[in-house]
């Protein structure tokens, strides 16, 4: 009887653990596409710098797209140009999270811009129930997408954050 109870308890623990593991979502990677011709030498240091960034930050994958030799990559670039309204002749072109980062001349500048793209800024104020829910929800997003970085600003105590938020409101109406 004691052995049967032990086996039953063990099976229950295994089933419970399996259900927890099965429900746990796999972290998702953010894809950073680098569109360039295979002969474009400026894409080599840019891709290397982006790959170094991706290696440091878990959850980011860099994919080099060869627009002159791979038909699907050329078609994808044309679709990006249409969807985002960007010139597809200014190469190399980096695209992440639906945002195009045009050739900025310096790979370090592209990585800095990519860091901005992958950062979620949340402006909150004390006593706001929606703000409280957003702060509770945010860790689940960054757990699903570990390549994202989240920053929470408190508007009631941070004058600089208020100024930054006002600039965003004016810029994006």
PDB file of C-alpha atoms in Angstrom:
ATOM      1  CA  UNK A   1       0.000   0.000   0.000  1.00  0.00           C
ATOM      2  CA  UNK A   2       2.793   2.357   0.915  1.00  0.00           C
ATOM      3  CA  UNK A   3       4.623   1.551  -2.344  1.00  0.00           C
ATOM      4  CA  UNK A   4       1.479   2.208  -4.428  1.00  0.00           C
ATOM      5  CA  UNK A   5       0.980   5.589  -2.732  1.00  0.00           C
ATOM      6  CA  UNK A   6       4.636   6.479  -3.426  1.00  0.00           C
ATOM      7  CA  UNK A   7       4.330   5.512  -7.103  1.00  0.00           C
ATOM      8  CA  UNK A   8       1.076   7.458  -7.411  1.00  0.00           C
ATOM      9  CA  UNK A   9       2.652  10.525  -5.812  1.00  0.00           C
ATOM     10  CA  UNK A  10       5.688  10.240  -8.102  1.00  0.00           C
ATOM     11  CA  UNK A  11       3.460  10.017 -11.185  1.00  0.00           C
ATOM     12  CA  UNK A  12       1.450  13.022 -10.023  1.00  0.00           C
ATOM     13  CA  UNK A  13       4.652  15.054  -9.567  1.00  0.00           C
ATOM     14  CA  UNK A  14       5.906  14.009 -13.024  1.00  0.00           C
ATOM     15  CA  UNK A  15       2.596  14.978 -14.651  1.00  0.00           C
ATOM     16  CA  UNK A  16       2.588  18.308 -12.815  1.00  0.00           C
ATOM     17  CA  UNK A  17       6.171  19.078 -13.829  1.00  0.00           C
ATOM     18  CA  UNK A  18       5.466  18.051 -17.427  1.00  0.00           C
ATOM     19  CA  UNK A  19       2.489  20.397 -17.603  1.00  0.00           C
ATOM     20  CA  UNK A  20       4.598  23.280 -16.280  1.00  0.00           C
ATOM     21  CA  UNK A  21       7.364  22.572 -18.797  1.00  0.00           C
ATOM     22  CA  UNK A  22       4.870  22.150 -21.651  1.00  0.00           C
ATOM     23  CA  UNK A  23       3.182  25.461 -20.820  1.00  0.00           C
ATOM     24  CA  UNK A  24       6.442  27.387 -20.552  1.00  0.00           C
ATOM     25  CA  UNK A  25       6.864  29.365 -23.748  1.00  0.00           C
ATOM     26  CA  UNK A  26      10.131  29.131 -25.580  1.00  0.00           C
ATOM     27  CA  UNK A  27      11.952  32.455 -25.714  1.00  0.00           C
ATOM     28  CA  UNK A  28      11.730  33.982 -29.165  1.00  0.00           C
ATOM     29  CA  UNK A  29      14.619  35.469 -31.070  1.00  0.00           C
ATOM     30  CA  UNK A  30      14.515  38.881 -32.660  1.00  0.00           C
ATOM     31  CA  UNK A  31      15.855  38.752 -36.205  1.00  0.00           C
ATOM     32  CA  UNK A  32      18.130  41.476 -37.505  1.00  0.00           C
ATOM     33  CA  UNK A  33      18.339  41.328 -41.308  1.00  0.00           C
ATOM     34  CA  UNK A  34      21.326  42.808 -43.115  1.00  0.00           C
ATOM     35  CA  UNK A  35      20.507  43.390 -46.792  1.00  0.00           C
ATOM     36  CA  UNK A  36      23.498  43.852 -49.088  1.00  0.00           C
ATOM     37  CA  UNK A  37      25.088  42.526 -52.237  1.00  0.00           C
ATOM     38  CA  UNK A  38      27.488  39.640 -51.795  1.00  0.00           C
ATOM     39  CA  UNK A  39      30.291  41.860 -53.131  1.00  0.00           C
ATOM     40  CA  UNK A  40      29.524  44.769 -50.771  1.00  0.00           C
ATOM     41  CA  UNK A  41      32.646  44.988 -48.592  1.00  0.00           C
ATOM     42  CA  UNK A  42      31.033  47.521 -46.227  1.00  0.00           C
ATOM     43  CA  UNK A  43      28.557  44.851 -45.145  1.00  0.00           C
ATOM     44  CA  UNK A  44      31.316  42.637 -43.721  1.00  0.00           C
ATOM     45  CA  UNK A  45      32.393  44.808 -40.745  1.00  0.00           C
ATOM     46  CA  UNK A  46      28.771  45.852 -40.188  1.00  0.00           C
ATOM     47  CA  UNK A  47      27.601  42.239 -40.009  1.00  0.00           C
ATOM     48  CA  UNK A  48      30.531  41.341 -37.739  1.00  0.00           C
ATOM     49  CA  UNK A  49      29.674  44.196 -35.365  1.00  0.00           C
ATOM     50  CA  UNK A  50      26.000  43.203 -35.327  1.00  0.00           C
ATOM     51  CA  UNK A  51      26.912  39.551 -34.697  1.00  0.00           C
ATOM     52  CA  UNK A  52      29.123  40.611 -31.765  1.00  0.00           C
ATOM     53  CA  UNK A  53      26.175  42.594 -30.385  1.00  0.00           C
ATOM     54  CA  UNK A  54      23.871  39.585 -30.851  1.00  0.00           C
ATOM     55  CA  UNK A  55      26.346  37.324 -29.078  1.00  0.00           C
ATOM     56  CA  UNK A  56      26.394  39.655 -26.061  1.00  0.00           C
ATOM     57  CA  UNK A  57      22.620  40.018 -25.952  1.00  0.00           C
ATOM     58  CA  UNK A  58      20.696  36.771 -25.732  1.00  0.00           C
ATOM     59  CA  UNK A  59      17.708  36.492 -28.068  1.00  0.00           C
ATOM     60  CA  UNK A  60      19.026  38.348 -31.119  1.00  0.00           C
ATOM     61  CA  UNK A  61      19.923  36.634 -34.398  1.00  0.00           C
ATOM     62  CA  UNK A  62      21.651  38.351 -37.328  1.00  0.00           C
ATOM     63  CA  UNK A  63      20.837  37.116 -40.841  1.00  0.00           C
ATOM     64  CA  UNK A  64      22.815  38.297 -43.855  1.00  0.00           C
ATOM     65  CA  UNK A  65      20.616  38.696 -46.958  1.00  0.00           C
ATOM     66  CA  UNK A  66      22.376  38.502 -50.324  1.00  0.00           C
ATOM     67  CA  UNK A  67      20.216  40.566 -52.651  1.00  0.00           C
ATOM     68  CA  UNK A  68      22.264  39.937 -55.796  1.00  0.00           C
ATOM     69  CA  UNK A  69      22.500  36.143 -55.607  1.00  0.00           C
ATOM     70  CA  UNK A  70      19.409  35.012 -53.699  1.00  0.00           C
ATOM     71  CA  UNK A  71      16.102  35.812 -55.392  1.00  0.00           C
ATOM     72  CA  UNK A  72      14.106  35.460 -52.147  1.00  0.00           C
ATOM     73  CA  UNK A  73      16.387  37.963 -50.402  1.00  0.00           C
ATOM     74  CA  UNK A  74      15.923  40.509 -53.227  1.00  0.00           C
ATOM     75  CA  UNK A  75      12.144  40.048 -53.077  1.00  0.00           C
ATOM     76  CA  UNK A  76      12.203  40.428 -49.290  1.00  0.00           C
ATOM     77  CA  UNK A  77      14.180  43.675 -49.645  1.00  0.00           C
ATOM     78  CA  UNK A  78      11.664  45.025 -52.157  1.00  0.00           C
ATOM     79  CA  UNK A  79       8.825  44.115 -49.778  1.00  0.00           C
ATOM     80  CA  UNK A  80      10.616  45.897 -46.928  1.00  0.00           C
ATOM     81  CA  UNK A  81      11.069  48.969 -49.106  1.00  0.00           C
ATOM     82  CA  UNK A  82       7.384  49.020 -49.998  1.00  0.00           C
ATOM     83  CA  UNK A  83       6.120  48.307 -46.494  1.00  0.00           C
ATOM     84  CA  UNK A  84       8.441  50.702 -44.667  1.00  0.00           C
ATOM     85  CA  UNK A  85       8.718  53.307 -47.404  1.00  0.00           C
ATOM     86  CA  UNK A  86      12.504  53.260 -47.520  1.00  0.00           C
ATOM     87  CA  UNK A  87      14.893  53.457 -50.441  1.00  0.00           C
ATOM     88  CA  UNK A  88      16.262  50.012 -51.145  1.00  0.00           C
ATOM     89  CA  UNK A  89      19.295  51.310 -53.006  1.00  0.00           C
ATOM     90  CA  UNK A  90      21.012  52.698 -49.881  1.00  0.00           C
ATOM     91  CA  UNK A  91      22.788  49.516 -48.886  1.00  0.00           C
ATOM     92  CA  UNK A  92      23.643  47.849 -46.638  1.00  0.00           C
ATOM     93  CA  UNK A  93      20.245  48.166 -44.999  1.00  0.00           C
ATOM     94  CA  UNK A  94      19.553  46.762 -41.522  1.00  0.00           C
ATOM     95  CA  UNK A  95      15.975  45.869 -40.576  1.00  0.00           C
ATOM     96  CA  UNK A  96      14.816  44.860 -37.096  1.00  0.00           C
ATOM     97  CA  UNK A  97      11.350  44.806 -35.531  1.00  0.00           C
ATOM     98  CA  UNK A  98       9.822  46.452 -38.592  1.00  0.00           C
ATOM     99  CA  UNK A  99      12.239  49.390 -38.466  1.00  0.00           C
ATOM    100  CA  UNK A 100      14.792  50.091 -41.166  1.00  0.00           C
ATOM    101  CA  UNK A 101      18.202  51.353 -40.112  1.00  0.00           C
ATOM    102  CA  UNK A 102      19.836  52.854 -43.195  1.00  0.00           C
ATOM    103  CA  UNK A 103      23.553  52.872 -43.781  1.00  0.00           C
ATOM    104  CA  UNK A 104      24.894  55.249 -41.157  1.00  0.00           C
ATOM    105  CA  UNK A 105      28.506  54.988 -42.266  1.00  0.00           C
ATOM    106  CA  UNK A 106      29.800  53.559 -39.014  1.00  0.00           C
ATOM    107  CA  UNK A 107      28.900  50.059 -37.747  1.00  0.00           C
ATOM    108  CA  UNK A 108      29.022  51.381 -34.157  1.00  0.00           C
ATOM    109  CA  UNK A 109      26.328  53.951 -35.028  1.00  0.00           C
ATOM    110  CA  UNK A 110      24.158  51.188 -36.496  1.00  0.00           C
ATOM    111  CA  UNK A 111      24.526  49.119 -33.314  1.00  0.00           C
ATOM    112  CA  UNK A 112      23.603  52.165 -31.197  1.00  0.00           C
ATOM    113  CA  UNK A 113      20.488  52.675 -33.318  1.00  0.00           C
ATOM    114  CA  UNK A 114      19.679  48.954 -33.033  1.00  0.00           C
ATOM    115  CA  UNK A 115      19.936  49.202 -29.241  1.00  0.00           C
ATOM    116  CA  UNK A 116      17.325  51.985 -29.382  1.00  0.00           C
ATOM    117  CA  UNK A 117      15.059  49.865 -31.580  1.00  0.00           C
ATOM    118  CA  UNK A 118      15.284  46.931 -29.161  1.00  0.00           C
ATOM    119  CA  UNK A 119      14.519  49.041 -26.085  1.00  0.00           C
ATOM    120  CA  UNK A 120      11.003  49.388 -24.701  1.00  0.00           C
ATOM    121  CA  UNK A 121      10.566  52.579 -22.730  1.00  0.00           C
ATOM    122  CA  UNK A 122       7.557  52.681 -20.410  1.00  0.00           C
ATOM    123  CA  UNK A 123       6.531  55.952 -18.797  1.00  0.00           C
ATOM    124  CA  UNK A 124       4.503  55.515 -15.617  1.00  0.00           C
ATOM    125  CA  UNK A 125       3.159  57.568 -12.766  1.00  0.00           C
ATOM    126  CA  UNK A 126       2.405  56.582  -9.203  1.00  0.00           C
ATOM    127  CA  UNK A 127      -1.229  55.740  -8.537  1.00  0.00           C
ATOM    128  CA  UNK A 128      -2.077  54.858 -12.148  1.00  0.00           C
ATOM    129  CA  UNK A 129      -3.698  51.423 -12.332  1.00  0.00           C
ATOM    130  CA  UNK A 130      -2.887  51.044 -16.044  1.00  0.00           C
ATOM    131  CA  UNK A 131       0.739  51.869 -15.342  1.00  0.00           C
ATOM    132  CA  UNK A 132       0.824  49.265 -12.577  1.00  0.00           C
ATOM    133  CA  UNK A 133      -0.623  46.624 -14.939  1.00  0.00           C
ATOM    134  CA  UNK A 134       1.895  47.566 -17.632  1.00  0.00           C
ATOM    135  CA  UNK A 135       4.776  47.144 -15.179  1.00  0.00           C
ATOM    136  CA  UNK A 136       3.393  43.729 -14.178  1.00  0.00           C
ATOM    137  CA  UNK A 137       3.018  42.700 -17.846  1.00  0.00           C
ATOM    138  CA  UNK A 138       6.421  43.912 -19.044  1.00  0.00           C
ATOM    139  CA  UNK A 139       8.519  41.069 -17.535  1.00  0.00           C
ATOM    140  CA  UNK A 140       6.475  38.510 -19.489  1.00  0.00           C
ATOM    141  CA  UNK A 141       7.318  40.312 -22.737  1.00  0.00           C
ATOM    142  CA  UNK A 142      11.022  40.447 -21.992  1.00  0.00           C
ATOM    143  CA  UNK A 143      10.913  36.786 -20.941  1.00  0.00           C
ATOM    144  CA  UNK A 144       9.324  35.862 -24.297  1.00  0.00           C
ATOM    145  CA  UNK A 145      11.702  38.160 -26.200  1.00  0.00           C
ATOM    146  CA  UNK A 146      14.985  38.271 -24.256  1.00  0.00           C
ATOM    147  CA  UNK A 147      16.569  40.423 -26.963  1.00  0.00           C
ATOM    148  CA  UNK A 148      14.401  43.329 -25.841  1.00  0.00           C
ATOM    149  CA  UNK A 149      15.503  45.612 -23.046  1.00  0.00           C
ATOM    150  CA  UNK A 150      12.863  47.351 -20.960  1.00  0.00           C
ATOM    151  CA  UNK A 151      13.266  50.596 -19.066  1.00  0.00           C
ATOM    152  CA  UNK A 152      10.579  51.990 -16.762  1.00  0.00           C
ATOM    153  CA  UNK A 153      10.485  55.711 -16.016  1.00  0.00           C
ATOM    154  CA  UNK A 154       8.417  57.285 -13.223  1.00  0.00           C
ATOM    155  CA  UNK A 155       7.024  60.582 -14.473  1.00  0.00           C
ATOM    156  CA  UNK A 156       6.139  61.789 -10.989  1.00  0.00           C
ATOM    157  CA  UNK A 157       9.731  61.782  -9.768  1.00  0.00           C
ATOM    158  CA  UNK A 158      11.823  62.093 -12.931  1.00  0.00           C
ATOM    159  CA  UNK A 159      11.708  65.497 -14.670  1.00  0.00           C
ATOM    160  CA  UNK A 160      14.046  64.293 -17.407  1.00  0.00           C
ATOM    161  CA  UNK A 161      11.643  61.424 -18.201  1.00  0.00           C
ATOM    162  CA  UNK A 162       8.743  63.906 -18.406  1.00  0.00           C
ATOM    163  CA  UNK A 163      10.714  65.946 -20.924  1.00  0.00           C
ATOM    164  CA  UNK A 164      11.574  62.856 -22.972  1.00  0.00           C
ATOM    165  CA  UNK A 165       7.940  61.729 -23.011  1.00  0.00           C
ATOM    166  CA  UNK A 166       6.768  65.208 -24.059  1.00  0.00           C
ATOM    167  CA  UNK A 167       9.296  65.156 -26.906  1.00  0.00           C
ATOM    168  CA  UNK A 168       7.921  61.775 -28.033  1.00  0.00           C
ATOM    169  CA  UNK A 169       4.346  63.067 -27.908  1.00  0.00           C
ATOM    170  CA  UNK A 170       5.224  66.136 -29.989  1.00  0.00           C
ATOM    171  CA  UNK A 171       7.283  64.136 -32.478  1.00  0.00           C
ATOM    172  CA  UNK A 172       4.685  61.384 -33.011  1.00  0.00           C
ATOM    173  CA  UNK A 173       1.531  63.405 -32.338  1.00  0.00           C
TER     174      UNK A 173
END
